[in-house]
Every structure is written in structure tokens, then in C-alpha cells.
Amino acid sequence: MVVVSQPLCCNTIITTAKTFTSSSSSSSSSSSSSSKQPLLIPQFPSSSSSSSPSTHFLSFRTTLTRSPSPFPPPSLLFATPENQLSVGEGEEDTHTSDSALQDFYSLRRDVEIASQRVKEIRESSALQLLEQELANLEEEASSSSFWDDQAKAQQTLSTLADVKDKIKLLNEYKTQVEDAETIVMLTEEMESVDKGLYEEASSVIKELNKSLDRFELTQLLSGPYDKEGAVISITAGAGGTDAQDWADMLLRMYVRWAEKQRYKTRVVEKSPGEEAGIKSATVEVEGRYAYGYLSGEKGTHRIVRQSPFNSKGLRQTSFSGVEVMPLLPEESLNVEIPEEDLEYNFSRAGGKGGQNVNKIESAVRITHIPTGVTLRCTEERSQLANKVKALRRLKAKLLVIAEEQRASEFKQIRGDVVKAEWGQQIRNYVFHPYKLVKDVRTGQETTDITSVMDGELDLFIKSYLKHKFSMTLSTSGVN
Amino acid sequence: MKLTLTNHTFSTLLNSSLINLRRPFCSSSLSSSPSTSFKPKVPIFLRPPIYSTKLSDLKKWHNWAKNIASSIGSSFVQSDNGPDSTILCRELKWFIEDVVEDHHSVFSHMGVKDNDENERVKMRADIDELYCLWKQRIEDRKPFQYIVGCEHWKDLVLSVQEGVLIPRPETELIVELVSDVLSKNDDLKRGVWADLGTGSGALAIGIGRILGNGGKVIASDLSPVAVAVAAYNVQRYCLQDKIEIREGSWFEPLKDMEGKLAGLVSNPPYIPSNDISGLQAEVGKHEPRVALDGGIDGMNALLHLCDGADLLLKSGGFFAFETNGEKQCRELVDYMKSNRSASLCDLEILADFAGIQRFVIGFHR
């Protein structure tokens, strides 16, 4: 598995833990600790690397065991409005017990939600399977013949480390949320809100949520090419101007979406329709995880609306196909495809060719004969440049299809074509007679079609990623 | 035959110091061009971006140009197998790439992103010139490559202009054929090659870049314009030490090389005279007839080149000629077999990427 999270520096984390331990144990006037916690921990949420396993609860346990008295003793009753939960060191002191109470309730709710999330994540991660896998791997690693195959041994060890980290992380989440729950229970028993404890718990929850977000994302975007940029190709389906206009709308939607993610986009090819819209377009999206997010957009997109292109304004259904490929760096395309497996077609104006013709027709179509996967490149200005680019894209495409189909060799790949036609759609965009965008794979829907066309796709993208993730789990267990 | 050299507005921008502003491959100036005083035009993409235009004006021009291109439909295709709107629109896109300095950020989003209308863009040509050039493209059917002053050929960008044949993609294959031969023969790799009727210098440069140490190309052309343009291109790719350009007809200027050449290539005029008038306007009305017209059956130059191959190639030397295709290839091979079999051997006909039998190759005994 590819570890996707930002590189976390374990040295720093350990140092942080130490700093914190010393500051909390040595400080009896420990305003320093309570002010430091939110500063220190947030920067280093639980990581998959080798931080001390106690990092996370140091913050809590130590607070509990040391005298928790930078603040007034917890003698306040909830129901005395005159009383203020005054705060040490004269910082903001308008904390009425009322608002303290409200804060507490909202904290309690947050803790409940987080607890539920942790439960779900642990379930969906199939912890037992993971532990089984860990046991298997450890057994494998301890066998006497383990180092006979160095490369395989290295790989096994790295998988082992990944699995261990993941289990540790999942257990850390549990401990953290339990810590927060303890505070909530304690507060309820004491019938008063201790500000130190309160802050303790809310910062734990805040960090836990961040960490859970990241974990989810890592899980959802763990494909080998998910980190890469993406190439989106949009092709208008049958249906003339309406479909070509629809393709143009999709192009705009994806460019908008990419801009919102602060990705760099480049429309590298665009062939206009006769009346309006486009026959096809290719956009390169550069940025981390662009492919991971967009890969689920691959498929046929269907629009239902009153056609602006016929006078009667009849209801019209059109289709456009969207292909998504990773934008792979040169060095990751070191797969060799035997020349005899490739067929090049150079479009030429016909006729006698040579000096007789001058058309800037430099398009190259390349076909991978064993799989029938075909790719066309027209955007470059010389045939050679188009050929090089087409081959690069073909390789990327084959790599992705191989990955999707879990094929170990290109030869095992089955055909993979997005058909922009009825019955193949992944998402419906209904403009008329009602407004609704609905993803047929996930059931995710919204009536705010304007925002969607303005690039608000996160809802759909995320729910598809989750859907895909749960599908892989249910079909293959944990690999 | 006369060169059709009308309308030569020599850009005042043309001076070597400006050319060198834009990452040409070479630091030396152009003043060392051979013999002629003819100064080649600078392709648009190499001119300095000294014109500032409002983005809205550029968009206006773009819409105008696009509309004209679209209005053509397939009428050129029907009249003389010329370009259709799709091709013209693609040309327009490339035109912008060459003209607008930062075309990626400005124009790749054209119509997708709402740009600030008052934004200004830097261009390598004045907006009025753009109107004028696109009009020439559509109304006069002036070839796109003459409009922008360059042609992307293999991995090269070659300067071209009126009076010089625009290199065709088919001809790229000759460089690949030579490359195959060189990979099997180190001796030829270090030898002297000739490109007769070099035009823009495409073949000479393509081959010059794959020759080994000591290898050299002599390129000849009858036309002083071609000689100047070829020299300019050679200089842009810093191959002055490897490629020598000589003005003159075919192998006339290569008398000193008799029996010495390791290789000989040529893309001579091969279109039968009667076909010229039926060619698409871009070719027939604008490209130099001297580079197209091969006489009654189109074979004049090709037959002459057989004599050249016989005379100039050393033993084991390689030759490759481009022809009008099919029948011409067969006739050329027949001619060689019946008249030059004492010197030329291993004759072979090869097809281009469109499947047309296009090239005749062989060796000197």
C-alpha cells in the first residue's frame, strides 16, 4: 500500500512528545501546558510513523493526574448564573456557566459523533482481517527462507510496517475517543465544567477529527496513481449540437472544479462543434491527487433538458463521455510495449500525399493490438510529437486499466471503452422538468444543479470514493 | 522556371541581436550567411513580444477569425481538397500559440474562464497584422506555415517562407531510413552526406543531427531564398560545423565530391507539370513551382539524381529519394536496373505512413 499522508517527521513528533511531557510534569503552575497543548498537538496529529504510542494520551492523562488547578476549583454549580467560570491569567473571562454548559453539550455531541466515526472506520477497515494479515506477515518474516528472495522480503517488510502502522493508528483513535468520553463522563459526574478538562477534550476531538479525515482520504485515495495529476478527455455523444453543447458544459464544469481545488488546468485540445459546443476536448489537470479525485468521473454523463437548439424547446436527452487518465511522469512510464503490439495510424488528407498536399493534419492514432485500446493525439504540431505523446498516454491508460482490472500483464486487459450512449450513464443531470443531479452508482443527489455545473462536485466525488472503497472491501477483503 | 517571390516585406525586426533574445540554439549571429545578401524572415514565434493588446481585442479578433474559419465548412475540400473548418480552427489555435507570449494562461481557457476584459497580453505581432494575416490565410489560401513562418517537422521547428517548399511529414521518414542505415554502419556515420534541393534544410538538419563525429552534410539548392532560409535553420540548430550549404543546381556545386559521398538524399520536384494546376491552392498558388514541377511525367529531376548517385556515391554509399508514389517508384527502379545496374544495387521501394509506395532506396556497389 502506498502511504499517502504528508511526510510526517518522526523526530519532530518525538521531540514534541518529550517537550510536552516535561512541561506538563514540571509545571505546577501549568498554564503553560494548557496553552501549549492546542499548539503542539494539532501540528502533529497521530501519525502512521513511529511516534511514541503514548503521545496522544499524555496530553490527557497527565492533565488528569496532576493537580488540575490553574483554574478555580470545580466547585461551581451549573445552575448559578451569577457565577462566572473565571479563567486564570485574566484572559477572556466572560465564560458564563450558561455558555459553558452549552459548550459542554456541544462537546458531548462532538464526542458522540467522533465515537461513532471511529467505530465506523474501525469496522470498515476490517480490523480483524488486518490483524490476521499482520500475523501472517510476521510468520512469513520469521521463516528461515525469508531472505532468500531479497526483493520480496523487502516488500513484505514494508507491507508489514504499513499494516502495523494502520492497526496502531486505528487503536490510537479508539484510545483518543475514549479519553474524550472519560472527560465527558467525569464532567457529568462532577456536575461542573472544568475549563482545563473541557479544553483538553475539545482539542483531542478536534485533532482526532482532522486525523480521521486524513485517514479516510488516505484510504479512499490509495490507488497507485491517485496522487498524480489527471488528463480528462470529454467526447460529445451522438445527438448533434445538443450533445456538443453538453460536452462543452462538462468541460467548463471540470475546469471550474479544478480551479476551486487550486489545480492548474490546461485545455490541450479542443475541437469545436459545427454550430455550438465541442466535439471533444482534452484537459490536463496538474496537482496532487487530481487523478484520485477525478478517476470516478470516468463514464457517460447524461443531460435532460429543454433543448436550446430547437425552436420547439422539446425535452432532449444527450450524452457525453468522460475519460480520465493519470498524468504520469515520464519515469513512471518505463513499461515497454513491444513494437509489434502497436499499430500507428497517421491521418493524412488522402489523395497523392507528399508534395501534392499541404494540410497540417498531424494526428496520430495508436492501437494496442492485444487489447484493442486505442488513443488519438492531435494537439501537437508534428507527427513525431503526436506519436510520442500518444504512446505516453497509451501507456498511462494501459497501466490504469491493468490496475483497475487487477491484471498483472497488459495482455490480460479486456477492452475498456466509455460509450456515450443510453444505459451507460454514471450520472444524470436533469434540468427539466425538475432540477436534479443524481449519481446512479452511489445514489448521491442534489437539486442545486447550478452549483454542480459551477464545479461543486465534491459531494459526488467523495461519495463515489467511499462507495468504491466499500466495494473493494466487500469483494476482496483486505489485501 | 521563375520563383514566385512577390510581396517580400522584410521585417524590420530582423536583426541578429533580436533573434538571439529568444532562446535560439545558437549564440553566433546570422551575419555569416553564405554569399547572398538575402535576409530570411523571422518566424513569428521567434519575434520579441513587444506588442501589448487588450485581451478583449484579442478575443474579438479570435472570434472573428474563428467565424471565418467555420464559415468555410468543407468548401475548400470540395473545390481542391483543401483544408476544412476543423483544420483551419486547429491552425488558428497554433497561430495564437505562436503569437501570444503567455498563451497557456491567456488562451487555453478562452471561453471557459472569465478573464478580466481589461487585462493586457503581450504579443509577437500587432493585432492589425493578425487580421491581415488571417485574411491572407482564408482569402488567398496562403499556407499556414508561411503565415506563421515556420513548420514543425519531426522534433524540429523550421523557418519557412514564400519561395521555400514547406517540408512534408512524409519526408520525415527519409531521416528514419538514414538512421536505420547509420545504426548498422559506422563508416557511413562518419562520412559526408548530401541533400540535393534542400529547401528549408529539413533533411540536411535531420541527418546532420544523427551523424557521428566527423560526419558532415552538404546541402545544395538552386534558389537563393532557399539557401538563405536553410542557412538560418542550420544556424538555429547550431549545425554550421556539420552542414555546409552550397548554392547551385543539384550536384553541380558538388563536383569536388565525386565518388566520395557516404550518402545521398533528396526530395526533388516530382509532380507532373499537368497536375500542378489542379493542386490545392495552398500548394499550387503559393509554393515555389521549381520545387514541385518535375516535368511532363514528373521524373526529370529523379532521373537526373540517378546520375548523381552513380557519380557521387562511394562504394557502399546509400541513397534515398522521395517520389510522387507508386508508378514513379516502379519506373525509377526500372530505370536504375536497366541503366545503372553496374553501380546501383539493393534497390528497394518503401511505403510512407499512408501506405503509398513513396521512397526508392539503394546502395552504390
GROMACS .gro file of N, CA, C and O in nm, chain A residues 158-261:
model
  416
  158SER      N    1   0.795  -0.408   0.414
  158SER     CA    2   0.731  -0.277   0.402
  158SER      C    3   0.580  -0.288   0.417
  158SER      O    4   0.516  -0.202   0.480
  159THR      N    5   0.523  -0.395   0.364
  159THR     CA    6   0.379  -0.419   0.386
  159THR      C    7   0.351  -0.438   0.533
  159THR      O    8   0.255  -0.384   0.589
  160LEU      N    9   0.440  -0.514   0.598
  160LEU     CA   10   0.425  -0.542   0.740
  160LEU      C   11   0.422  -0.411   0.819
  160LEU      O   12   0.335  -0.390   0.905
  161ALA      N   13   0.515  -0.323   0.786
  161ALA     CA   14   0.522  -0.195   0.855
  161ALA      C   15   0.394  -0.115   0.833
  161ALA      O   16   0.340  -0.055   0.926
  162ASP      N   17   0.346  -0.118   0.709
  162ASP     CA   18   0.224  -0.045   0.677
  162ASP      C   19   0.105  -0.096   0.757
  162ASP      O   20   0.028  -0.020   0.814
  163VAL      N   21   0.093  -0.229   0.761
  163VAL     CA   22  -0.020  -0.288   0.832
  163VAL      C   23  -0.011  -0.257   0.980
  163VAL      O   24  -0.109  -0.219   1.044
  164LYS      N   25   0.110  -0.267   1.033
  164LYS     CA   26   0.131  -0.238   1.176
  164LYS      C   27   0.090  -0.095   1.206
  164LYS      O   28   0.018  -0.069   1.302
  165ASP      N   29   0.137  -0.004   1.122
  165ASP     CA   30   0.105   0.137   1.143
  165ASP      C   31  -0.044   0.160   1.140
  165ASP      O   32  -0.098   0.236   1.219
  166LYS      N   33  -0.108   0.094   1.046
  166LYS     CA   34  -0.252   0.114   1.031
  166LYS      C   35  -0.326   0.064   1.155
  166LYS      O   36  -0.415   0.132   1.206
  167ILE      N   37  -0.286  -0.052   1.203
  167ILE     CA   38  -0.351  -0.106   1.322
  167ILE      C   39  -0.329  -0.014   1.440
  167ILE      O   40  -0.421   0.017   1.517
  168LYS      N   41  -0.205   0.032   1.451
  168LYS     CA   42  -0.171   0.121   1.562
  168LYS      C   43  -0.258   0.246   1.557
  168LYS      O   44  -0.315   0.290   1.657
  169LEU      N   45  -0.268   0.300   1.437
  169LEU     CA   46  -0.347   0.421   1.417
  169LEU      C   47  -0.493   0.399   1.458
  169LEU      O   48  -0.552   0.478   1.530
  170LEU      N   49  -0.546   0.287   1.413
  170LEU     CA   50  -0.687   0.257   1.444
  170LEU      C   51  -0.707   0.241   1.594
  170LEU      O   52  -0.809   0.281   1.650
  171ASN      N   53  -0.606   0.184   1.661
  171ASN     CA   54  -0.617   0.169   1.806
  171ASN      C   55  -0.601   0.302   1.876
  171ASN      O   56  -0.666   0.327   1.978
  172GLU      N   57  -0.517   0.385   1.819
  172GLU     CA   58  -0.500   0.518   1.878
  172GLU      C   59  -0.630   0.597   1.873
  172GLU      O   60  -0.663   0.667   1.968
  173TYR      N   61  -0.699   0.584   1.763
  173TYR     CA   62  -0.827   0.655   1.753
  173TYR      C   63  -0.919   0.613   1.865
  173TYR      O   64  -0.987   0.695   1.926
  174LYS      N   65  -0.920   0.484   1.891
  174LYS     CA   66  -1.009   0.432   1.994
  174LYS      C   67  -0.970   0.491   2.130
  174LYS      O   68  -1.055   0.542   2.203
  175THR      N   69  -0.841   0.486   2.162
  175THR     CA   70  -0.797   0.540   2.290
  175THR      C   71  -0.831   0.687   2.302
  175THR      O   72  -0.879   0.733   2.406
  176GLN      N   73  -0.807   0.759   2.193
  176GLN     CA   74  -0.832   0.902   2.199
  176GLN      C   75  -0.978   0.934   2.226
  176GLN      O   76  -1.009   1.018   2.309
  177VAL      N   77  -1.062   0.865   2.153
  177VAL     CA   78  -1.203   0.896   2.171
  177VAL      C   79  -1.251   0.851   2.308
  177VAL      O   80  -1.335   0.915   2.371
  178GLU      N   81  -1.192   0.746   2.361
  178GLU     CA   82  -1.227   0.701   2.496
  178GLU      C   83  -1.182   0.803   2.599
  178GLU      O   84  -1.253   0.830   2.696
  179ASP      N   85  -1.067   0.862   2.575
  179ASP     CA   86  -1.020   0.967   2.665
  179ASP      C   87  -1.121   1.080   2.672
  179ASP      O   88  -1.155   1.128   2.781
  180ALA      N   89  -1.166   1.120   2.553
  180ALA     CA   90  -1.262   1.230   2.549
  180ALA      C   91  -1.392   1.190   2.618
  180ALA      O   92  -1.453   1.269   2.691
  181GLU      N   93  -1.432   1.066   2.597
  181GLU     CA   94  -1.554   1.018   2.661
  181GLU      C   95  -1.540   1.020   2.813
  181GLU      O   96  -1.633   1.054   2.886
  182THR      N   97  -1.420   0.983   2.859
  182THR     CA   98  -1.397   0.984   3.003
  182THR      C   99  -1.416   1.125   3.059
  182THR      O  100  -1.478   1.143   3.163
  183ILE      N  101  -1.363   1.221   2.986
  183ILE     CA  102  -1.378   1.359   3.034
  183ILE      C  103  -1.525   1.397   3.041
  183ILE      O  104  -1.571   1.457   3.139
  184VAL      N  105  -1.597   1.359   2.939
  184VAL     CA  106  -1.739   1.391   2.937
  184VAL      C  107  -1.809   1.328   3.057
  184VAL      O  108  -1.885   1.392   3.131
  185MET      N  109  -1.779   1.203   3.080
  185MET     CA  110  -1.841   1.133   3.194
  185MET      C  111  -1.803   1.198   3.326
  185MET      O  112  -1.887   1.221   3.413
  186LEU      N  113  -1.675   1.227   3.337
  186LEU     CA  114  -1.623   1.288   3.459
  186LEU      C  115  -1.694   1.419   3.486
  186LEU      O  116  -1.738   1.446   3.598
  187THR      N  117  -1.706   1.498   3.380
  187THR     CA  118  -1.772   1.628   3.395
  187THR      C  119  -1.917   1.610   3.439
  187THR      O  120  -1.967   1.684   3.524
  188GLU      N  121  -1.980   1.512   3.380
  188GLU     CA  122  -2.119   1.489   3.417
  188GLU      C  123  -2.130   1.449   3.563
  188GLU      O  124  -2.218   1.493   3.636
  189GLU      N  125  -2.038   1.364   3.608
  189GLU     CA  126  -2.041   1.320   3.747
  189GLU      C  127  -2.013   1.436   3.841
  189GLU      O  128  -2.077   1.452   3.943
  190MET      N  129  -1.917   1.520   3.801
  190MET     CA  130  -1.881   1.632   3.886
  190MET      C  131  -1.987   1.741   3.882
  190MET      O  132  -1.987   1.831   3.964
  191GLU      N  133  -2.069   1.733   3.783
  191GLU     CA  134  -2.175   1.832   3.764
  191GLU      C  135  -2.120   1.973   3.755
  191GLU      O  136  -2.181   2.070   3.799
  192SER      N  137  -2.002   1.984   3.704
  192SER     CA  138  -1.948   2.117   3.680
  192SER      C  139  -1.849   2.109   3.564
  192SER      O  140  -1.794   2.005   3.536
  193VAL      N  141  -1.831   2.223   3.500
  193VAL     CA  142  -1.743   2.223   3.384
  193VAL      C  143  -1.605   2.274   3.425
  193VAL      O  144  -1.591   2.389   3.469
  194ASP      N  145  -1.509   2.188   3.412
  194ASP     CA  146  -1.373   2.231   3.438
  194ASP      C  147  -1.312   2.277   3.306
  194ASP      O  148  -1.307   2.202   3.210
  195LYS      N  149  -1.267   2.401   3.303
  195LYS     CA  150  -1.223   2.455   3.175
  195LYS      C  151  -1.104   2.379   3.119
  195LYS      O  152  -1.095   2.354   3.000
  196GLY      N  153  -1.015   2.343   3.209
  196GLY     CA  154  -0.897   2.269   3.164
  196GLY      C  155  -0.937   2.139   3.098
  196GLY      O  156  -0.892   2.107   2.988
  197LEU      N  157  -1.024   2.067   3.163
  197LEU     CA  158  -1.069   1.939   3.109
  197LEU      C  159  -1.145   1.961   2.979
  197LEU      O  160  -1.127   1.887   2.882
  198TYR      N  161  -1.226   2.063   2.983
  198TYR     CA  162  -1.307   2.091   2.865
  198TYR      C  163  -1.217   2.115   2.744
  198TYR      O  164  -1.234   2.058   2.636
  199GLU      N  165  -1.117   2.201   2.764
  199GLU     CA  166  -1.027   2.232   2.653
  199GLU      C  167  -0.950   2.108   2.610
  199GLU      O  168  -0.926   2.085   2.492
  200GLU      N  169  -0.912   2.033   2.711
  200GLU     CA  170  -0.843   1.909   2.685
  200GLU      C  171  -0.923   1.823   2.586
  200GLU      O  172  -0.876   1.785   2.479
  201ALA      N  173  -1.045   1.801   2.625
  201ALA     CA  174  -1.130   1.711   2.546
  201ALA      C  175  -1.159   1.770   2.409
  201ALA      O  176  -1.153   1.699   2.308
  202SER      N  177  -1.186   1.901   2.404
  202SER     CA  178  -1.223   1.954   2.274
  202SER      C  179  -1.103   1.955   2.180
  202SER      O  180  -1.117   1.936   2.059
  203SER      N  181  -0.984   1.975   2.236
  203SER     CA  182  -0.870   1.971   2.144
  203SER      C  183  -0.842   1.827   2.099
  203SER      O  184  -0.805   1.804   1.984
  204VAL      N  185  -0.865   1.733   2.189
  204VAL     CA  186  -0.849   1.593   2.148
  204VAL      C  187  -0.943   1.561   2.033
  204VAL      O  188  -0.905   1.504   1.932
  205ILE      N  189  -1.067   1.605   2.049
  205ILE     CA  190  -1.167   1.575   1.946
  205ILE      C  191  -1.135   1.644   1.815
  205ILE      O  192  -1.145   1.586   1.707
  206LYS      N  193  -1.091   1.769   1.827
  206LYS     CA  194  -1.060   1.844   1.706
  206LYS      C  195  -0.949   1.772   1.628
  206LYS      O  196  -0.960   1.751   1.507
  207GLU      N  197  -0.847   1.736   1.700
  207GLU     CA  198  -0.735   1.670   1.633
  207GLU      C  199  -0.775   1.533   1.580
  207GLU      O  200  -0.734   1.492   1.474
  208LEU      N  201  -0.856   1.465   1.661
  208LEU     CA  202  -0.899   1.333   1.619
  208LEU      C  203  -0.976   1.344   1.488
  208LEU      O  204  -0.954   1.265   1.395
  209ASN      N  205  -1.063   1.444   1.478
  209ASN     CA  206  -1.141   1.460   1.356
  209ASN      C  207  -1.051   1.488   1.235
  209ASN      O  208  -1.071   1.431   1.129
  210LYS      N  209  -0.954   1.574   1.256
  210LYS     CA  210  -0.861   1.602   1.147
  210LYS      C  211  -0.792   1.474   1.102
  210LYS      O  212  -0.779   1.445   0.984
  211SER      N  213  -0.747   1.402   1.203
  211SER     CA  214  -0.674   1.280   1.174
  211SER      C  215  -0.762   1.177   1.104
  211SER      O  216  -0.718   1.107   1.012
  212LEU      N  217  -0.889   1.172   1.147
  212LEU     CA  218  -0.983   1.079   1.083
  212LEU      C  219  -1.006   1.118   0.938
  212LEU      O  220  -1.010   1.033   0.849
  213ASP      N  221  -1.021   1.250   0.916
  213ASP     CA  222  -1.038   1.297   0.778
  213ASP      C  223  -0.923   1.249   0.691
  213ASP      O  224  -0.942   1.197   0.582
  214ARG      N  225  -0.804   1.271   0.745
  214ARG     CA  226  -0.687   1.235   0.667
  214ARG      C  227  -0.682   1.084   0.643
  214ARG      O  228  -0.649   1.038   0.534
  215PHE      N  229  -0.717   1.011   0.749
  215PHE     CA  230  -0.715   0.865   0.735
  215PHE      C  231  -0.813   0.819   0.628
  215PHE      O  232  -0.781   0.738   0.542
  216GLU      N  233  -0.931   0.877   0.634
  216GLU     CA  234  -1.033   0.840   0.535
  216GLU      C  235  -0.983   0.865   0.395
  216GLU      O  236  -0.994   0.782   0.305
  217LEU      N  237  -0.926   0.984   0.378
  217LEU     CA  238  -0.877   1.022   0.247
  217LEU      C  239  -0.769   0.926   0.200
  217LEU      O  240  -0.767   0.880   0.086
  218THR      N  241  -0.678   0.894   0.293
  218THR     CA  242  -0.571   0.802   0.258
  218THR      C  243  -0.625   0.669   0.214
  218THR      O  244  -0.575   0.606   0.122
  219GLN      N  245  -0.731   0.628   0.285
  219GLN     CA  246  -0.790   0.501   0.249
  219GLN      C  247  -0.858   0.507   0.113
  219GLN      O  248  -0.847   0.417   0.032
  220LEU      N  249  -0.926   0.620   0.091
  220LEU     CA  250  -1.002   0.632  -0.032
  220LEU      C  251  -0.911   0.654  -0.151
  220LEU      O  252  -0.939   0.612  -0.262
  221LEU      N  253  -0.802   0.725  -0.128
  221LEU     CA  254  -0.712   0.757  -0.238
  221LEU      C  255  -0.581   0.682  -0.223
  221LEU      O  256  -0.476   0.741  -0.212
  222SER      N  257  -0.590   0.553  -0.221
  222SER     CA  258  -0.468   0.477  -0.201
  222SER      C  259  -0.427   0.403  -0.327
  222SER      O  260  -0.337   0.322  -0.325
  223GLY      N  261  -0.494   0.430  -0.439
  223GLY     CA  262  -0.455   0.368  -0.565
  223GLY      C  263  -0.317   0.416  -0.605
  223GLY      O  264  -0.274   0.524  -0.565
  224PRO      N  265  -0.247   0.337  -0.684
  224PRO     CA  266  -0.109   0.370  -0.716
  224PRO      C  267  -0.094   0.501  -0.793
  224PRO      O  268   0.011   0.562  -0.787
  225TYR      N  269  -0.197   0.546  -0.862
  225TYR     CA  270  -0.180   0.668  -0.942
  225TYR      C  271  -0.262   0.784  -0.886
  225TYR      O  272  -0.265   0.892  -0.944
  226ASP      N  273  -0.329   0.758  -0.773
  226ASP     CA  274  -0.419   0.860  -0.720
  226ASP      C  275  -0.350   0.993  -0.691
  226ASP      O  276  -0.411   1.098  -0.701
  227LYS      N  277  -0.223   0.985  -0.655
  227LYS     CA  278  -0.150   1.108  -0.621
  227LYS      C  279  -0.124   1.197  -0.742
  227LYS      O  280  -0.095   1.313  -0.728
  228GLU      N  281  -0.132   1.139  -0.860
  228GLU     CA  282  -0.087   1.211  -0.980
  228GLU      C  283  -0.190   1.313  -1.030
  228GLU      O  284  -0.302   1.315  -0.987
  229GLY      N  285  -0.144   1.391  -1.125
  229GLY     CA  286  -0.235   1.479  -1.198
  229GLY      C  287  -0.323   1.395  -1.290
  229GLY      O  288  -0.309   1.273  -1.295
  230ALA      N  289  -0.412   1.460  -1.362
  230ALA     CA  290  -0.506   1.385  -1.443
  230ALA      C  291  -0.521   1.445  -1.582
  230ALA      O  292  -0.498   1.564  -1.602
  231VAL      N  293  -0.556   1.359  -1.677
  231VAL     CA  294  -0.592   1.406  -1.810
  231VAL      C  295  -0.740   1.370  -1.830
  231VAL      O  296  -0.776   1.254  -1.822
  232ILE      N  297  -0.823   1.470  -1.850
  232ILE     CA  298  -0.965   1.445  -1.873
  232ILE      C  299  -0.992   1.461  -2.022
  232ILE      O  300  -0.955   1.562  -2.081
  233SER      N  301  -1.055   1.361  -2.083
  233SER     CA  302  -1.096   1.376  -2.222
  233SER      C  303  -1.248   1.370  -2.227
  233SER      O  304  -1.308   1.276  -2.176
  234ILE      N  305  -1.306   1.469  -2.288
  234ILE     CA  306  -1.451   1.474  -2.298
  234ILE      C  307  -1.490   1.459  -2.444
  234ILE      O  308  -1.432   1.525  -2.530
  235THR      N  309  -1.583   1.370  -2.472
  235THR     CA  310  -1.627   1.349  -2.609
  235THR      C  311  -1.778   1.359  -2.615
  235THR      O  312  -1.847   1.293  -2.538
  236ALA      N  313  -1.827   1.439  -2.706
  236ALA     CA  314  -1.972   1.451  -2.722
  236ALA      C  315  -2.027   1.321  -2.778
  236ALA      O  316  -1.968   1.262  -2.869
  237GLY      N  317  -2.139   1.277  -2.725
  237GLY     CA  318  -2.203   1.157  -2.777
  237GLY      C  319  -2.286   1.191  -2.899
  237GLY      O  320  -2.286   1.304  -2.947
  238ALA      N  321  -2.359   1.091  -2.946
  238ALA     CA  322  -2.448   1.116  -3.059
  238ALA      C  323  -2.553   1.218  -3.015
  238ALA      O  324  -2.584   1.229  -2.899
  239GLY      N  325  -2.607   1.292  -3.108
  239GLY     CA  326  -2.709   1.388  -3.071
  239GLY      C  327  -2.677   1.529  -3.116
  239GLY      O  328  -2.736   1.625  -3.068
  240GLY      N  329  -2.577   1.540  -3.202
  240GLY     CA  330  -2.551   1.667  -3.268
  240GLY      C  331  -2.518   1.781  -3.174
  240GLY      O  332  -2.449   1.764  -3.074
  241THR      N  333  -2.572   1.897  -3.208
  241THR     CA  334  -2.538   2.019  -3.137
  241THR      C  335  -2.569   2.011  -2.988
  241THR      O  336  -2.493   2.060  -2.906
  242ASP      N  337  -2.680   1.947  -2.954
  242ASP     CA  338  -2.715   1.937  -2.814
  242ASP      C  339  -2.608   1.864  -2.734
  242ASP      O  340  -2.567   1.908  -2.627
  243ALA      N  341  -2.563   1.752  -2.789
  243ALA     CA  342  -2.460   1.675  -2.720
  243ALA      C  343  -2.328   1.752  -2.717
  243ALA      O  344  -2.255   1.748  -2.618
  244GLN      N  345  -2.300   1.826  -2.824
  244GLN     CA  346  -2.176   1.901  -2.829
  244GLN      C  347  -2.178   2.017  -2.730
  244GLN      O  348  -2.077   2.049  -2.668
  245ASP      N  349  -2.293   2.076  -2.713
  245ASP     CA  350  -2.308   2.181  -2.613
  245ASP      C  351  -2.291   2.121  -2.473
  245ASP      O  352  -2.226   2.179  -2.386
  246TRP      N  353  -2.346   2.004  -2.455
  246TRP     CA  354  -2.335   1.935  -2.325
  246TRP      C  355  -2.189   1.905  -2.294
  246TRP      O  356  -2.143   1.924  -2.182
  247ALA      N  357  -2.114   1.861  -2.394
  247ALA     CA  358  -1.971   1.832  -2.374
  247ALA      C  359  -1.900   1.959  -2.329
  247ALA      O  360  -1.814   1.958  -2.240
  248ASP      N  361  -1.937   2.071  -2.391
  248ASP     CA  362  -1.876   2.199  -2.356
  248ASP      C  363  -1.910   2.238  -2.211
  248ASP      O  364  -1.826   2.287  -2.137
  249MET      N  365  -2.034   2.211  -2.170
  249MET     CA  366  -2.075   2.241  -2.032
  249MET      C  367  -1.994   2.157  -1.933
  249MET      O  368  -1.953   2.204  -1.827
  250LEU      N  369  -1.971   2.033  -1.969
  250LEU     CA  370  -1.893   1.945  -1.881
  250LEU      C  371  -1.749   1.995  -1.871
  250LEU      O  372  -1.689   1.995  -1.763
  251LEU      N  373  -1.696   2.038  -1.985
  251LEU     CA  374  -1.559   2.090  -1.986
  251LEU      C  375  -1.548   2.206  -1.887
  251LEU      O  376  -1.459   2.211  -1.803
  252ARG      N  377  -1.645   2.297  -1.896
  252ARG     CA  378  -1.645   2.412  -1.809
  252ARG      C  379  -1.657   2.367  -1.662
  252ARG      O  380  -1.587   2.415  -1.575
  253MET      N  381  -1.743   2.270  -1.638
  253MET     CA  382  -1.764   2.221  -1.502
  253MET      C  383  -1.633   2.168  -1.441
  253MET      O  384  -1.597   2.200  -1.328
  254TYR      N  385  -1.561   2.089  -1.519
  254TYR     CA  386  -1.438   2.032  -1.465
  254TYR      C  387  -1.329   2.137  -1.448
  254TYR      O  388  -1.252   2.132  -1.352
  255VAL      N  389  -1.322   2.231  -1.542
  255VAL     CA  390  -1.222   2.337  -1.527
  255VAL      C  391  -1.252   2.418  -1.401
  255VAL      O  392  -1.163   2.449  -1.323
  256ARG      N  393  -1.381   2.448  -1.379
  256ARG     CA  394  -1.420   2.521  -1.259
  256ARG      C  395  -1.383   2.442  -1.133
  256ARG      O  396  -1.332   2.496  -1.036
  257TRP      N  397  -1.416   2.314  -1.136
  257TRP     CA  398  -1.387   2.231  -1.020
  257TRP      C  399  -1.236   2.236  -0.990
  257TRP      O  400  -1.195   2.257  -0.876
  258ALA      N  401  -1.157   2.219  -1.095
  258ALA     CA  402  -1.012   2.215  -1.077
  258ALA      C  403  -0.961   2.347  -1.022
  258ALA      O  404  -0.873   2.350  -0.936
  259GLU      N  405  -1.019   2.456  -1.071
  259GLU     CA  406  -0.975   2.587  -1.020
  259GLU      C  407  -1.007   2.600  -0.872
  259GLU      O  408  -0.929   2.656  -0.797
  260LYS      N  409  -1.121   2.546  -0.831
  260LYS     CA  410  -1.156   2.551  -0.690
  260LYS      C  411  -1.057   2.473  -0.604
  260LYS      O  412  -1.035   2.505  -0.489
  261GLN      N  413  -1.003   2.367  -0.661
  261GLN     CA  414  -0.905   2.288  -0.586
  261GLN      C  415  -0.766   2.349  -0.598
  261GLN      O  416  -0.669   2.291  -0.555
   0.00000   0.00000   0.00000
